Short mmCIF file of C-alpha atoms in Angstrom, two decimals:
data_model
loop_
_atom_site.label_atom_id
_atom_site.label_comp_id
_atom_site.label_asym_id
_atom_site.label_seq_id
_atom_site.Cartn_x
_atom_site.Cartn_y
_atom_site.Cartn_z
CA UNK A 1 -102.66 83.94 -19.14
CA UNK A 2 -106.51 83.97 -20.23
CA UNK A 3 -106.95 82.83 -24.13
CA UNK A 4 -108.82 85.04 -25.88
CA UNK A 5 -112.17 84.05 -26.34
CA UNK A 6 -113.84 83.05 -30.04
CA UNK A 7 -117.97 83.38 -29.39
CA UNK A 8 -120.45 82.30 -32.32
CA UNK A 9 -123.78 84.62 -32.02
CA UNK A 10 -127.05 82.93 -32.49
CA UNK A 11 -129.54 85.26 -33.15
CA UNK A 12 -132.99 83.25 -32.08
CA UNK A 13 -136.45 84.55 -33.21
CA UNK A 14 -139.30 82.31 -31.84
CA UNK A 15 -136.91 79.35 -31.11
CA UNK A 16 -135.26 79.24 -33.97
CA UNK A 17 -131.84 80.92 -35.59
CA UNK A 18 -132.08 84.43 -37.63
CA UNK A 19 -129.66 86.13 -39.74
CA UNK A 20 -129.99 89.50 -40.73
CA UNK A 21 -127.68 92.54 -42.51
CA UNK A 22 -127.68 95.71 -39.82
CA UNK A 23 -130.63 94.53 -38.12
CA UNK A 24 -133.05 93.91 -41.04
CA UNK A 25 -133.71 90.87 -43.11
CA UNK A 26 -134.05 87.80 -41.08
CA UNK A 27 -133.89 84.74 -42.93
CA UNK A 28 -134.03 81.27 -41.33
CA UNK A 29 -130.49 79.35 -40.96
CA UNK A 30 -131.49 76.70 -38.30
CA UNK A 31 -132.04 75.19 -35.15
CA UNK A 32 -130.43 77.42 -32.12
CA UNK A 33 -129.95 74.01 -30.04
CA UNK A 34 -128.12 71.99 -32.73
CA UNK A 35 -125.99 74.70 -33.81
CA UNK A 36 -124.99 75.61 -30.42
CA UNK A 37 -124.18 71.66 -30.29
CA UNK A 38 -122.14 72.01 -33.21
CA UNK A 39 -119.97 74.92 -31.93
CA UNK A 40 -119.44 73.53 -28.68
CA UNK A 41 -117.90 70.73 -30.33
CA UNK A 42 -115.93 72.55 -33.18
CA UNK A 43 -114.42 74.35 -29.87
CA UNK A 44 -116.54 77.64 -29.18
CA UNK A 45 -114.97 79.01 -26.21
CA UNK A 46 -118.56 80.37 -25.54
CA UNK A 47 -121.99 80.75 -27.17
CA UNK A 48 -123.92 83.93 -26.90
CA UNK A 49 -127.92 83.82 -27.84
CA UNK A 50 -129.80 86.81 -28.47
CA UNK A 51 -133.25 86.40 -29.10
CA UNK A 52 -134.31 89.06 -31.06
CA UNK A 53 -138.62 87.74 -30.53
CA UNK A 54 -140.99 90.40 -31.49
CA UNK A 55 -143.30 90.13 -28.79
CA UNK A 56 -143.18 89.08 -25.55
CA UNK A 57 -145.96 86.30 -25.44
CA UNK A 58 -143.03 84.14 -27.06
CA UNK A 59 -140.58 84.77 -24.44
CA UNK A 60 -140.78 80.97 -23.01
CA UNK A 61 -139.84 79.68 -26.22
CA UNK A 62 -136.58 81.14 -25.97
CA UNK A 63 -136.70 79.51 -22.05
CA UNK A 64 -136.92 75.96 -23.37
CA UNK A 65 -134.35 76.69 -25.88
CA UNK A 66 -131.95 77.99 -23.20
CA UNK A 67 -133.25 74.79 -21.36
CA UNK A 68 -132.11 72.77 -24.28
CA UNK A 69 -128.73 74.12 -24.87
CA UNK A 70 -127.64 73.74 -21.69
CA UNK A 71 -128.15 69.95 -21.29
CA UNK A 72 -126.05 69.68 -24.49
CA UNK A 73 -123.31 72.15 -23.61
CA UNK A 74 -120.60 72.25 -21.20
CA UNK A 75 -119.36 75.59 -21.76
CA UNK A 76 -120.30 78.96 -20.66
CA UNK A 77 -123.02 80.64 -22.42
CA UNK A 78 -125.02 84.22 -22.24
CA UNK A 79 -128.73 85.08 -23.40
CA UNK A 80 -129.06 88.82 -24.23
CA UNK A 81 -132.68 90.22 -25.46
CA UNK A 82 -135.86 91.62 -23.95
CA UNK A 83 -134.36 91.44 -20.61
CA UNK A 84 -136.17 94.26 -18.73
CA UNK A 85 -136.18 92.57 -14.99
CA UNK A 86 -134.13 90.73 -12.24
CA UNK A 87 -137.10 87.79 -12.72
CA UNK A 88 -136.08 88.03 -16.25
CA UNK A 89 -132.49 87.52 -15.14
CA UNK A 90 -133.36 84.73 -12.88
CA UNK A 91 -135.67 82.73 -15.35
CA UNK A 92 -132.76 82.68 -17.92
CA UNK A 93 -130.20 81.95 -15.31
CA UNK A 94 -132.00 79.30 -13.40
CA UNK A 95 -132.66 77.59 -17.24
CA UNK A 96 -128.77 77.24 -17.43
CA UNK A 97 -127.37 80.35 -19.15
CA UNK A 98 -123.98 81.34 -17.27
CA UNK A 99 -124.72 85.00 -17.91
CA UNK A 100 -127.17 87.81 -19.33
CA UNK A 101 -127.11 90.62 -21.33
CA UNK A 102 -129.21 94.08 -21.08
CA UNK A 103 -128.61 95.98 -23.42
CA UNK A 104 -131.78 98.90 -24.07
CA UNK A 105 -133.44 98.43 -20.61
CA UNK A 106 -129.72 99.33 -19.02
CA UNK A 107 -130.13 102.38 -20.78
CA UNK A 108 -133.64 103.30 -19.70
CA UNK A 109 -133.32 102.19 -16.35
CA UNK A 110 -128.99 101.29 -15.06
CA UNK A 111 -130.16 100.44 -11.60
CA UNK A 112 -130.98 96.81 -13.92
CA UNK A 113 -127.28 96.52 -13.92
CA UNK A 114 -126.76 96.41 -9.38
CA UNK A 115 -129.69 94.77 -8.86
CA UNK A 116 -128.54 92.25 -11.55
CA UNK A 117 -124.95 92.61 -9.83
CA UNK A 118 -125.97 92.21 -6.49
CA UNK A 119 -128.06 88.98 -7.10
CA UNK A 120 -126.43 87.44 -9.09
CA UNK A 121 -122.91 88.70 -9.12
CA UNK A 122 -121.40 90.49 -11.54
CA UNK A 123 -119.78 88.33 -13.67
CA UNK A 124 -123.16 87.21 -14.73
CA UNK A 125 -123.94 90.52 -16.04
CA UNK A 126 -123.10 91.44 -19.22
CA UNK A 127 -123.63 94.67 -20.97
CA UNK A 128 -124.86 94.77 -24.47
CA UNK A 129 -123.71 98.07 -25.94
CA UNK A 130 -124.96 99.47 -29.82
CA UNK A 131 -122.63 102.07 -30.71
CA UNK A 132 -122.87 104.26 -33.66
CA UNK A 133 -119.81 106.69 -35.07
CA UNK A 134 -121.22 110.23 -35.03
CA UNK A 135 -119.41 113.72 -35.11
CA UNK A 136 -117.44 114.82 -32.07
CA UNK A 137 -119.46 116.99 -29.66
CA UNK A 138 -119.69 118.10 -26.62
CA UNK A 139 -122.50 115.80 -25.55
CA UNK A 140 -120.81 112.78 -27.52
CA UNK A 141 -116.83 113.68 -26.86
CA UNK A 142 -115.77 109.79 -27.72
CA UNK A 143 -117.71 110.86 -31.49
CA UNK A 144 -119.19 107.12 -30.42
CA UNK A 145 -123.09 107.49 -29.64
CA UNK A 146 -125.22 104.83 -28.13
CA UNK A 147 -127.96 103.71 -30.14
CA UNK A 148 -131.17 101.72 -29.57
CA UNK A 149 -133.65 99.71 -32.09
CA UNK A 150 -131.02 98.14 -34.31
CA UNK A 151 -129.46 101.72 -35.02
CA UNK A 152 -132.46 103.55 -35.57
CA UNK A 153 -132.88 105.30 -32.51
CA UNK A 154 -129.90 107.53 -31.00
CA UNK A 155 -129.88 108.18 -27.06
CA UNK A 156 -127.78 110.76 -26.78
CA UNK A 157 -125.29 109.14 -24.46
CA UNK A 158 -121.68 108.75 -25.11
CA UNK A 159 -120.71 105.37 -25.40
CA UNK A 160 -117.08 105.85 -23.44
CA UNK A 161 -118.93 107.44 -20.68
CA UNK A 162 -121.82 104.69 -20.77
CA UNK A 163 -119.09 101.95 -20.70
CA UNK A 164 -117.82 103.19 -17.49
CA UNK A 165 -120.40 104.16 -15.98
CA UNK A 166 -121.68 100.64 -16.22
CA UNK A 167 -118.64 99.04 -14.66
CA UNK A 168 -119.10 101.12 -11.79
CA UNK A 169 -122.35 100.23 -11.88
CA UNK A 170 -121.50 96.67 -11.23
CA UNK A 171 -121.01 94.71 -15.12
CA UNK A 172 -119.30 92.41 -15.33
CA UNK A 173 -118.20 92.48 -19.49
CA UNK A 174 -118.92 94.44 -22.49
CA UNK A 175 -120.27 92.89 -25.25
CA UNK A 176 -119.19 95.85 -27.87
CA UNK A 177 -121.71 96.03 -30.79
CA UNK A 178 -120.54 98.56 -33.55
CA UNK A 179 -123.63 98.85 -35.79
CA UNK A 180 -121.64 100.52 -38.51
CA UNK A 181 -120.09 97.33 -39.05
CA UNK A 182 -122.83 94.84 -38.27
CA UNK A 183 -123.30 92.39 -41.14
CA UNK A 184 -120.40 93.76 -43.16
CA UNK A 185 -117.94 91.17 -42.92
CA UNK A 186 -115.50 94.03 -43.57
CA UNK A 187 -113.76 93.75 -39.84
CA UNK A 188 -114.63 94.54 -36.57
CA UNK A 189 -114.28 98.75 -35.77
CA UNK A 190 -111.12 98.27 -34.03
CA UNK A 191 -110.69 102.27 -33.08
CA UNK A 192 -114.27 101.73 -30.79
CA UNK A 193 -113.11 98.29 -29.81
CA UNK A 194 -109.69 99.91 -28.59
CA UNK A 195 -111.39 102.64 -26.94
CA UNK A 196 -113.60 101.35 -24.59
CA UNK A 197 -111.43 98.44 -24.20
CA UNK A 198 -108.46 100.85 -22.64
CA UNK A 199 -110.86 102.76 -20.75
CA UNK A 200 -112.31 100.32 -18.54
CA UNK A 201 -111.41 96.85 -16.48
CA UNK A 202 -113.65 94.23 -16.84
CA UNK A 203 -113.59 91.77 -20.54
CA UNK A 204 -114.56 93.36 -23.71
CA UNK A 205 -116.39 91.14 -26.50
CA UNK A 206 -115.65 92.80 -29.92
CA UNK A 207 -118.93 92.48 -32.24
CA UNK A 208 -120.04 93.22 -35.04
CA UNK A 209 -118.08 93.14 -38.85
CA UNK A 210 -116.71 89.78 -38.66
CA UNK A 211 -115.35 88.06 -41.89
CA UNK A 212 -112.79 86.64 -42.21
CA UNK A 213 -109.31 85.09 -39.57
CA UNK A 214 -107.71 88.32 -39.89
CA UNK A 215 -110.38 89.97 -38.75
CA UNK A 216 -110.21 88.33 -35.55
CA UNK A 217 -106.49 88.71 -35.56
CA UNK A 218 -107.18 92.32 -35.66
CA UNK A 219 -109.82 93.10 -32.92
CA UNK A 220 -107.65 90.70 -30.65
CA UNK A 221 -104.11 92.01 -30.76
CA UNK A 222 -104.74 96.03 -31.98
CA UNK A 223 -108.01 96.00 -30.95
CA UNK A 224 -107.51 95.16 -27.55
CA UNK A 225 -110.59 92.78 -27.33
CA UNK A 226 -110.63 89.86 -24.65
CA UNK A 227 -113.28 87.85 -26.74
CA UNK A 228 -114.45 88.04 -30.75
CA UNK A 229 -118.25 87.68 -31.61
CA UNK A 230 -118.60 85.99 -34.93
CA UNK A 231 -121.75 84.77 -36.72
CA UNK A 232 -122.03 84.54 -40.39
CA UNK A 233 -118.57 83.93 -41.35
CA UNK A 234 -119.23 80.36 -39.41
CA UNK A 235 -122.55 80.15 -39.76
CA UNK A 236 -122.43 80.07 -43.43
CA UNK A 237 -119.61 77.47 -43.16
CA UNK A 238 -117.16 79.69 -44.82
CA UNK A 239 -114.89 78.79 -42.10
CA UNK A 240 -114.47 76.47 -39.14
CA UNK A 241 -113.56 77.76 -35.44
CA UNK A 242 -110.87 75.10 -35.50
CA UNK A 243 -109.47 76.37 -38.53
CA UNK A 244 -110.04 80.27 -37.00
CA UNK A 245 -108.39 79.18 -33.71
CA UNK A 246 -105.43 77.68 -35.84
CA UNK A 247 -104.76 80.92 -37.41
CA UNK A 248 -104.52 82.79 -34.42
CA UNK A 249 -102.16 80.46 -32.67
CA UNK A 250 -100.09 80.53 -35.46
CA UNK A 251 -99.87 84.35 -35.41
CA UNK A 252 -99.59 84.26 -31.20
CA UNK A 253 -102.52 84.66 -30.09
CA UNK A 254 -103.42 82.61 -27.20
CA UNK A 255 -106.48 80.53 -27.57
CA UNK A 256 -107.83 77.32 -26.50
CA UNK A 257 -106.42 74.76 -28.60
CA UNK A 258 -107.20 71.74 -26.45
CA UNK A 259 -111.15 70.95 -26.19
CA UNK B 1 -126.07 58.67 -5.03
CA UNK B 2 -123.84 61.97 -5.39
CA UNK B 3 -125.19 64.92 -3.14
CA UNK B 4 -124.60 68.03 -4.63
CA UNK B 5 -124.79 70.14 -1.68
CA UNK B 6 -127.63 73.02 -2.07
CA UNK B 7 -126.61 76.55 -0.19
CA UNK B 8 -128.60 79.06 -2.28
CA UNK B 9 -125.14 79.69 -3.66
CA UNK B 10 -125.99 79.42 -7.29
CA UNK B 11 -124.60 76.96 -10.55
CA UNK B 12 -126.12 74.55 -9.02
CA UNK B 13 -128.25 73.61 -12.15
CA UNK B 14 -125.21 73.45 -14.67
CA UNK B 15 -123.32 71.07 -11.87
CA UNK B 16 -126.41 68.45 -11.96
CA UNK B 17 -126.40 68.46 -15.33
CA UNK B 18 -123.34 67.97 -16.03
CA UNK B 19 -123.24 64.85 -13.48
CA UNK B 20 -126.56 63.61 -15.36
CA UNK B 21 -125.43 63.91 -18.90
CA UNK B 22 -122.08 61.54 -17.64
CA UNK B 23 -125.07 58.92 -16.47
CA UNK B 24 -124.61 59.33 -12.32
CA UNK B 25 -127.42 59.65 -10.21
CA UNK B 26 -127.19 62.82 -8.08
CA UNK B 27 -129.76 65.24 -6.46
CA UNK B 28 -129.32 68.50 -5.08
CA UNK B 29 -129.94 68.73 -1.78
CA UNK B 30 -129.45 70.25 2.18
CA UNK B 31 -130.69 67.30 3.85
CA UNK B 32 -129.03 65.29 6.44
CA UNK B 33 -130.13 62.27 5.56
CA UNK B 34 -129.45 62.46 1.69
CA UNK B 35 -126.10 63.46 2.88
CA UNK B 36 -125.22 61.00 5.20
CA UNK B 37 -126.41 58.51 2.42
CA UNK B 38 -124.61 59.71 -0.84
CA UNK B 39 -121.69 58.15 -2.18
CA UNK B 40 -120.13 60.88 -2.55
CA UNK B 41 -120.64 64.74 -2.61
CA UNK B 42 -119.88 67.71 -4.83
CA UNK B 43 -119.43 71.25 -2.87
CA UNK B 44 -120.23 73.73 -5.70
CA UNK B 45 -120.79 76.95 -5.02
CA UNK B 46 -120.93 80.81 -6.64
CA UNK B 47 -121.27 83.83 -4.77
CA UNK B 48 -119.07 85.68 -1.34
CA UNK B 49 -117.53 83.49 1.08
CA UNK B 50 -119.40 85.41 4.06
CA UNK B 51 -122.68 84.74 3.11
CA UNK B 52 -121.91 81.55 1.94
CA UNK B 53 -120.38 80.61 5.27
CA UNK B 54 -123.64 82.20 7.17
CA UNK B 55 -125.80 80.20 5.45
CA UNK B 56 -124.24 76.61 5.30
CA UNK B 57 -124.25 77.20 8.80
CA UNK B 58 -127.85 78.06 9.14
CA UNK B 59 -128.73 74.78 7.16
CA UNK B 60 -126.60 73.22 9.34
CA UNK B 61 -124.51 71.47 6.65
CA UNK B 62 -120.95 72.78 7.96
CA UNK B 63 -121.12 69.62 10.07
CA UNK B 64 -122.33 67.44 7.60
CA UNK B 65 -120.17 68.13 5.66
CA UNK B 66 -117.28 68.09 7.92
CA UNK B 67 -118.28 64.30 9.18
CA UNK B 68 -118.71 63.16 5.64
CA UNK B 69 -115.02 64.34 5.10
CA UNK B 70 -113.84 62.77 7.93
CA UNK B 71 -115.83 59.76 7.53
CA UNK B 72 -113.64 59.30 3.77
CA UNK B 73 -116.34 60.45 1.81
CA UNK B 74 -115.41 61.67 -1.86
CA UNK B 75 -115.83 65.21 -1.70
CA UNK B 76 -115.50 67.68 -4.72
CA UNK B 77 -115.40 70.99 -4.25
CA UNK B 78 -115.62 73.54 -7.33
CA UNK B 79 -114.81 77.53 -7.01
CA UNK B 80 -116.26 79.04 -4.27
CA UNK B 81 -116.85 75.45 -2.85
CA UNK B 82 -113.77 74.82 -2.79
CA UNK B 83 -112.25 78.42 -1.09
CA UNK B 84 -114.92 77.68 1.77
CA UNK B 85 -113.13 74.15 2.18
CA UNK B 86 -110.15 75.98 3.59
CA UNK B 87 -109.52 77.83 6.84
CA UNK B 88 -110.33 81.35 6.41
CA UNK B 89 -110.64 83.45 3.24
CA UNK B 90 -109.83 86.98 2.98
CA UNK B 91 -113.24 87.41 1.31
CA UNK B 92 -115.92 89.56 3.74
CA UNK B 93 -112.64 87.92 6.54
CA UNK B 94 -114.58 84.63 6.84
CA UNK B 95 -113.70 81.90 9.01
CA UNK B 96 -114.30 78.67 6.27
CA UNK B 97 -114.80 74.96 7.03
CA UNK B 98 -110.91 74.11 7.49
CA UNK B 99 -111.13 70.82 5.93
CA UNK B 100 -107.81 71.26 4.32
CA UNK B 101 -104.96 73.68 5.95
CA UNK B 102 -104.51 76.84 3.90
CA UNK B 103 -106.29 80.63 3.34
CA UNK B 104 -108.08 82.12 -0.04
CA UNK B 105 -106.32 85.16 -1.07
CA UNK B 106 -107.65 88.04 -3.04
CA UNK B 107 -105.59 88.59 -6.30
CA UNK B 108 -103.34 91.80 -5.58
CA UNK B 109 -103.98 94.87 -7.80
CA UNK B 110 -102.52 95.83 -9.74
CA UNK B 111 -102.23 92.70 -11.01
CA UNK B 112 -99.28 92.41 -13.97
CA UNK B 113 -98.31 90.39 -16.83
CA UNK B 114 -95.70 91.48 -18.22
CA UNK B 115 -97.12 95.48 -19.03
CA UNK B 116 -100.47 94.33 -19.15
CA UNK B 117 -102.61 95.38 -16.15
CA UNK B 118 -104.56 92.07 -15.87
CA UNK B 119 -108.53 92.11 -15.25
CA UNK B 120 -109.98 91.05 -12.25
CA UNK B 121 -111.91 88.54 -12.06
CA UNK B 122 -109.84 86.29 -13.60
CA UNK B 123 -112.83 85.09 -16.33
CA UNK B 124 -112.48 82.78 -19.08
CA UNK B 125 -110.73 79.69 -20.03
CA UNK B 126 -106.28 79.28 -18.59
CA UNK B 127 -104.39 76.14 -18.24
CA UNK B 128 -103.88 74.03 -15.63
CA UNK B 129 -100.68 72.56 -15.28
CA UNK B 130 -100.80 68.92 -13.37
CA UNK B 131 -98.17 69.22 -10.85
CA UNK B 132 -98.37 65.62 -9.40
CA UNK B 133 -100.56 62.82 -10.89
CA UNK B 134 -103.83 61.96 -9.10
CA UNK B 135 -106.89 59.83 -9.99
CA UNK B 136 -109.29 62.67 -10.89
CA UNK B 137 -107.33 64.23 -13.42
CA UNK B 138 -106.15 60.76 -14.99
CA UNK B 139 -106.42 61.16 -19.11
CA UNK B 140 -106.16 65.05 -18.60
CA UNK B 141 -103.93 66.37 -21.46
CA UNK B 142 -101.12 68.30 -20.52
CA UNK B 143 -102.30 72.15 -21.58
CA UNK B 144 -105.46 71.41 -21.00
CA UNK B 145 -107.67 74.68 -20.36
CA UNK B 146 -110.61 75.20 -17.86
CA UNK B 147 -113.09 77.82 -17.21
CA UNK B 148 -112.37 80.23 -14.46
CA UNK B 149 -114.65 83.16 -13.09
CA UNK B 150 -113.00 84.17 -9.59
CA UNK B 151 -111.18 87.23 -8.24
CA UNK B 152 -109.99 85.16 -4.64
CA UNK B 153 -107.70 81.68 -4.76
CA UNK B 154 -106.73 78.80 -2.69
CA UNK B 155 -103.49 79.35 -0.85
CA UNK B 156 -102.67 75.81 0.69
CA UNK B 157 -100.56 75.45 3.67
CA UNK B 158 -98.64 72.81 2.32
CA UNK B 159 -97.61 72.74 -1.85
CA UNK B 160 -97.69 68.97 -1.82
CA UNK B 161 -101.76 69.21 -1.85
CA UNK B 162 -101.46 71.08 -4.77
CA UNK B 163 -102.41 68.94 -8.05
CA UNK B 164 -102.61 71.69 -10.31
CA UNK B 165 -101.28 75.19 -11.02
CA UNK B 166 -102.43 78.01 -13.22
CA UNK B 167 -101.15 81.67 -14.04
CA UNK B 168 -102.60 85.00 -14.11
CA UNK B 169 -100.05 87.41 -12.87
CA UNK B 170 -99.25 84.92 -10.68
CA UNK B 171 -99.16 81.02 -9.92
CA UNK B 172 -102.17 79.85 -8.31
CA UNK B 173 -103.67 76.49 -7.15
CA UNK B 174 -106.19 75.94 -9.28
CA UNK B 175 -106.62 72.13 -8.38
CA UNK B 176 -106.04 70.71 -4.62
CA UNK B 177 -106.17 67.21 -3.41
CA UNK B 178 -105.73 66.20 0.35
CA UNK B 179 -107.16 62.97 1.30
CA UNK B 180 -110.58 62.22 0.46
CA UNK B 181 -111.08 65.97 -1.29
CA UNK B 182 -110.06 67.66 -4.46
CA UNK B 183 -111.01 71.12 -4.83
CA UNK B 184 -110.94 72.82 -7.92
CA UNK B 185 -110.81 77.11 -8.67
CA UNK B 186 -112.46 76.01 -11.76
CA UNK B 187 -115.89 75.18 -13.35
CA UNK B 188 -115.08 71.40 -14.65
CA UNK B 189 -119.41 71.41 -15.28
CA UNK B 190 -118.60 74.84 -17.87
CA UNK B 191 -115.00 73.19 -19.12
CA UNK B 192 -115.76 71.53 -22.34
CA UNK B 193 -115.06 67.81 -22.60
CA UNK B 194 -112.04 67.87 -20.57
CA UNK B 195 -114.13 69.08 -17.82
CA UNK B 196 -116.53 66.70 -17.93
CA UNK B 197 -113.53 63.99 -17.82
CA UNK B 198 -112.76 64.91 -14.18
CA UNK B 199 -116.06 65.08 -13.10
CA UNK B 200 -115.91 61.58 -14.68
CA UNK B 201 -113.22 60.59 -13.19
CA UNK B 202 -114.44 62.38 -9.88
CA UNK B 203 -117.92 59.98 -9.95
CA UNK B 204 -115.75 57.07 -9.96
CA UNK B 205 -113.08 57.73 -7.56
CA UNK B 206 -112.75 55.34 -4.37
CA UNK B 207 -111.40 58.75 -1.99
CA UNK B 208 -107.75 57.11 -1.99
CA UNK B 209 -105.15 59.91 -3.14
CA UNK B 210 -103.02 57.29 -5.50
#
């Protein structure tokens, strides 16, 4: 059986690591290549990196961090942001990253996601998803709407349908943002993470409203997640991964305990 | 020198580094000579069996590969490396290099745990269990995990080859050793520090099974 997977999130603007509340607020909190370091060795299952860059001249920065990281790391890990091409793709891939994630330019243009699929395979694609709760409709059934620009910007696409119809589209994961509980630390939105995670067949990453163990505990057994995302509650040092991990063997859920 | 073979067949990167960061001296490379030279060679490999078949061949390498093996070369395969050491894998119905008796199955769907319909690929980080002791996994904890990404596996004629076994809906070899090869479903270069200690153990290995 697979364990479930426990992911810290760097956030990386112009090489180094951001944290901000629902999308606003950066403040500094380090380097993206030690911390990764650090995790890796505390027993991160998996490091994602989303560099959240302003403008695109700075793009290679994030390159030569992605460079760094993987000469330091042995374990799998993803770069999500400002991916718009296959070349993009490649130039992130070919610096070491296992995967990438698209997350806004899948939703302007899907055919991202099978060219991505086809050149790369699949399970290097990863689909970033933003999902905001809205009112049931009949354009937005699932009352779950995707969203764009850090919540500001709704697309008008259901997120259940989008989830599928990116699977079919050749994805190879989910990584499941809810931006209602971004930077809460009140708990991952375990309905959402439920939802999508029943509805299709490839790994769902829960995101977003990480705190505390039992939040984890949650999005992992009710929730239905295959992976947690978890930034400040570790970043911060409020807790360790080993001590996280620890927890959820104890209550039986199967992680890596060994690294 | 290790050769770590170069098919277009992707990971190569994260394999070199891997071998660099332990201190070895390896290049990746489809050239006979380099070939014939190294030490020792590591057969990684991502991608579909066809294509990867079609182009080894093109390169030419399915014979250098096959007289290193025969020659008592150290060979490593890793994932899809490793299903193209066999005979034939269901994947795209490819005839594969045969170096070790045995087919690469796709996993059956629905695939079941228990009630829980199991994803396919099998992604993410299992255990291996070490059926019979062999150099290359020497200091290996038992319950030791590795990262998978596959949705075929290694079905060896014989069980004795098999040095390690791992579940998802079923029991799989997930390490194989037959003479001079061991052939791993996993990514030891993506496996944490456990993976790095076979691909330790895997730079220093004479070829002899005990």
């Amino acid at each position: 059986m697979l364990s479930k997977r426990i992911i810290p999130c760097l956030d990386v603007r112009a090489g180094r690591t951001t944290k901000g509340i629902q999308f606003k607020d950066n403040i500094d909190i380090g380097d993206p290549v030690e911390m990764a370091r650090h995790y890796y060795e505390e027993g991160a299952d998996e490091i994602v990196f989303y560099d959240i860059t302003a403008s695109s001249d700075k793009r290679d920065i994030m390159i030569d961090v992605v460079r760094r990281v993987a000469e330091e790391i042995f374990i799998p890990f993803s770069v999500g942001g400002g991916i718009r091409t296959v070349e993009d793709m490649r130039a992130v891939l070919l610096a070491g990253a296992e995967k990438v994630s698209v997350n806004t330019a899948a939703i302007q243009n899907p055919s991202i996601i099978p060219e991505g699929a086809k050149a790369f395979g699949s399970q290097c694609i990863v689909l970033g998803m933003d999902v905001k709760k809205v009112e049931k409709s009949a354009k937005i059934p699932s009352g779950y709407e995707m969203v764009i620009h850090g919540g500001r910007t709704y697309m008008g696409i259901d997120a259940l349908w989008w989830a599928k119809e990116a699977e079919n589209l050749g994805a190879g994961e989910i990584c499941l943002n809810s931006i209602d509980a971004d930077g809460t630390q009140d708990g991952y939105e375990l309905t959402l993470t439920s939802l999508i995670s029943e509805a299709v067949n490839i790994p769902v990453i829960a995101s977003g409203g990480a705190g505390n163990p039992e939040h984890l505990y949650d999005v992992l057994s009710a929730g239905n997640a295959d992976a947690a995302l978890i930034a400040s509650m570790v970043h911060y040092g409020y807790y360790r991964i080993k001590d996280i991990k620890s927890y959820l063997s104890e209550k039986g859920v199967k992680v890596r305990l060994n690294w | 020198m290790i050769a770590i073979i170069d098919y277009k067949a992707g990971n190569l990167t994260s394999v070199e580094r891997a071998v660099r960061k332990l201190g070895y001296p390896c290049k990746v490379t489809n050239k006979a000579g380099d070939i014939k030279n190294a030490e020792r060679i590591i057969f990684p490999g991502v991608g579909a069996a066809g294509q990867a078949m079609a182009d080894l061949k093109a390169l030419g390498l399915d014979n250098l590969i096959r007289e290193a093996f025969l020659g008592g070369k150290p060979i490593l395969g890793i994932c899809l490396g490793t299903q193209i050491i066999l005979e034939y894998s269901e994947e795209n119905d490819t005839t594969c290099l045969g170096l070790v008796p045995g087919r690469v199955r796709l996993f059956p769907q629905p695939l079941m745990e228990g009630d829980t319909r199991l994803k396919i690929p099998h992604m993410g980080w299992n255990r291996m269990k070490i059926v019979r002791p062999h150099p290359v996994f020497s200091g290996v904890e038992a319950g030791s995990e590795f990262y998978f990404v596959h949705s075929y596996y290694p079905v060896p004629v014989d069980d004795s080859y098999i040095v390690g076994l791992t579940g998802y809906g079923l029991e799989f070899a997930s390490a194989v050793a037959y003479k001079n090869l061991v052939a791993l479903q996993c990514h030891p270069e993506k496996s944490g520090r456990v993976g790095l200690k076979v691909l330790d153990n895997f730079c220093r290995w004479d070829g002899y099974a005990q």
